[in-house]
Amino acid sequence: FGEVMVSFTLLDDGKLENLKVDHSSGSNILDEAALQILTNAAEKFPRIPDYSSQKKLTYVVPITFRK
């Protein structure tokens, strides 16, 4: 059980940049699992629309592991 705070930047082509653990759960296994979840999910992230003035979007998200 635990929560990992992960940050990343989504580029305009839908790819990730600067994926990292901002706040550890205290468990290397959970921290690595959180990074892998986002890496796998990124394959389905949409591109930032062409009409957007943003070329990058930065997020900080919690990944919570429960029993």
Coordinates of N, CA and C in Angstrom, one line a residue:
F1 N 0.8 -1.2 0.0 CA 0.0 0.0 0.0 C 0.9 1.2 0.0
G2 N 0.4 2.3 -0.7 CA 1.2 3.5 -0.7 C 0.8 4.4 -1.8
E3 N 1.3 5.6 -1.8 CA 1.1 6.6 -2.8 C 2.4 7.2 -3.3
V4 N 2.5 7.3 -4.6 CA 3.7 7.9 -5.3 C 3.2 9.1 -6.0
M5 N 3.9 10.2 -5.8 CA 3.7 11.4 -6.6 C 4.7 11.4 -7.8
V6 N 4.1 11.4 -9.0 CA 4.9 11.3 -10.2 C 4.7 12.6 -11.0
S7 N 5.8 13.1 -11.6 CA 5.7 14.3 -12.5 C 6.2 13.9 -13.9
F8 N 5.6 14.6 -14.9 CA 6.1 14.4 -16.2 C 5.6 15.5 -17.1
T9 N 6.2 15.7 -18.2 CA 5.9 16.6 -19.2 C 5.4 15.9 -20.5
L10 N 4.2 16.3 -20.9 CA 3.6 15.7 -22.1 C 3.9 16.7 -23.3
L11 N 4.6 16.1 -24.3 CA 5.0 16.9 -25.5 C 3.9 17.0 -26.5
D12 N 4.0 17.9 -27.4 CA 2.9 18.1 -28.4 C 2.6 16.9 -29.3
D13 N 3.6 16.0 -29.4 CA 3.4 14.8 -30.1 C 2.9 13.6 -29.3
G14 N 2.6 13.8 -28.0 CA 2.0 12.8 -27.1 C 3.1 12.0 -26.4
K15 N 4.3 12.3 -26.6 CA 5.4 11.6 -25.9 C 5.7 12.2 -24.5
L16 N 6.3 11.4 -23.6 CA 6.6 11.9 -22.3 C 8.1 12.4 -22.2
E17 N 8.3 13.3 -21.3 CA 9.6 13.8 -21.1 C 9.7 14.1 -19.6
N18 N 10.9 13.9 -19.0 CA 11.1 14.3 -17.6 C 10.2 13.5 -16.6
L19 N 10.0 12.2 -16.9 CA 9.2 11.4 -16.0 C 10.0 11.0 -14.8
K20 N 9.5 11.4 -13.6 CA 10.2 11.1 -12.4 C 9.3 11.0 -11.2
V21 N 9.8 10.4 -10.1 CA 9.1 10.3 -8.8 C 9.4 11.6 -8.1
D22 N 8.3 12.4 -7.8 CA 8.5 13.6 -7.0 C 8.5 13.3 -5.5
H23 N 7.6 12.4 -5.1 CA 7.5 12.0 -3.7 C 7.4 10.5 -3.6
S24 N 8.3 9.8 -3.0 CA 8.4 8.4 -3.0 C 7.3 7.8 -2.0
S25 N 6.9 6.6 -2.3 CA 6.0 5.9 -1.4 C 6.8 5.3 -0.2
G26 N 8.1 5.3 -0.4 CA 8.9 4.6 0.6 C 9.3 3.2 0.2
S27 N 8.7 2.8 -1.0 CA 9.0 1.4 -1.5 C 9.5 1.6 -2.9
N28 N 10.7 1.1 -3.2 CA 11.2 1.1 -4.6 C 10.3 0.4 -5.5
I29 N 9.7 -0.7 -5.1 CA 8.9 -1.5 -6.0 C 7.7 -0.7 -6.4
L30 N 7.0 0.0 -5.5 CA 5.8 0.8 -5.8 C 6.3 2.0 -6.7
D31 N 7.4 2.6 -6.4 CA 7.8 3.8 -7.1 C 8.1 3.4 -8.6
E32 N 8.8 2.3 -8.8 CA 9.1 1.8 -10.1 C 7.8 1.4 -10.9
A33 N 6.9 0.8 -10.1 CA 5.6 0.4 -10.7 C 4.8 1.6 -11.2
A34 N 4.8 2.7 -10.4 CA 4.2 4.0 -10.8 C 4.8 4.5 -12.1
L35 N 6.1 4.5 -12.2 CA 6.7 5.0 -13.4 C 6.4 4.1 -14.6
Q36 N 6.3 2.8 -14.4 CA 6.0 1.9 -15.5 C 4.5 2.1 -15.9
I37 N 3.6 2.3 -15.0 CA 2.2 2.6 -15.3 C 2.1 3.8 -16.3
L38 N 2.8 4.9 -16.0 CA 2.7 6.0 -16.8 C 3.4 5.8 -18.2
T39 N 4.5 5.1 -18.2 CA 5.2 4.8 -19.4 C 4.3 4.0 -20.3
N40 N 3.6 3.0 -19.8 CA 2.7 2.2 -20.6 C 1.5 3.0 -21.0
A41 N 1.0 3.8 -20.2 CA -0.2 4.6 -20.5 C 0.1 5.7 -21.6
A42 N 1.4 6.2 -21.6 CA 1.8 7.2 -22.5 C 1.6 6.8 -24.0
E43 N 1.6 5.5 -24.2 CA 1.4 5.0 -25.6 C 0.1 5.4 -26.2
K44 N -0.9 5.7 -25.3 CA -2.2 6.1 -25.7 C -2.6 7.5 -25.5
F45 N -1.6 8.3 -25.0 CA -1.9 9.7 -24.8 C -2.1 10.4 -26.1
P46 N -3.1 11.3 -26.2 CA -3.3 12.0 -27.5 C -2.3 13.1 -27.7
R47 N -2.1 13.5 -28.9 CA -1.3 14.7 -29.2 C -2.0 15.9 -28.6
I48 N -1.2 16.9 -28.3 CA -1.8 18.2 -28.0 C -2.3 18.8 -29.3
P49 N -3.6 19.3 -29.3 CA -4.2 19.8 -30.6 C -3.3 20.9 -31.2
D50 N -3.3 21.0 -32.5 CA -2.6 22.0 -33.2 C -3.0 23.4 -32.9
Y51 N -4.3 23.6 -32.5 CA -4.8 24.9 -32.3 C -4.4 25.4 -30.8
S52 N -3.8 24.5 -30.0 CA -3.4 24.9 -28.7 C -2.1 25.7 -28.8
S53 N -2.0 26.7 -27.9 CA -0.7 27.5 -27.9 C 0.3 26.8 -27.1
Q54 N -0.1 25.7 -26.3 CA 0.8 25.0 -25.5 C 1.5 23.9 -26.3
K55 N 2.8 23.8 -26.2 CA 3.6 22.8 -26.9 C 4.0 21.7 -25.9
K56 N 3.9 22.0 -24.6 CA 4.2 21.1 -23.5 C 3.2 21.3 -22.4
L57 N 2.9 20.2 -21.7 CA 2.0 20.3 -20.5 C 2.7 19.5 -19.4
T58 N 2.9 20.1 -18.3 CA 3.5 19.4 -17.2 C 2.5 19.1 -16.1
Y59 N 2.6 17.8 -15.6 CA 1.6 17.3 -14.7 C 2.3 16.7 -13.5
V60 N 1.7 16.8 -12.3 CA 2.1 16.0 -11.1 C 0.9 15.2 -10.7
V61 N 1.0 13.9 -10.7 CA -0.2 13.1 -10.4 C 0.1 12.1 -9.3
P62 N -0.9 11.8 -8.5 CA -0.7 10.7 -7.5 C -1.0 9.4 -8.1
I63 N -0.2 8.4 -7.8 CA -0.6 7.0 -8.1 C -0.7 6.3 -6.8
T64 N -1.9 5.8 -6.5 CA -2.2 5.2 -5.2 C -2.3 3.7 -5.4
F65 N -1.6 2.9 -4.6 CA -1.7 1.5 -4.6 C -2.5 1.0 -3.3
R66 N -3.5 0.3 -3.6 CA -4.4 -0.2 -2.5 C -4.6 -1.7 -2.6
K67 N -4.9 -2.3 -1.5 CA -5.2 -3.7 -1.5 C -6.5 -4.1 -2.0

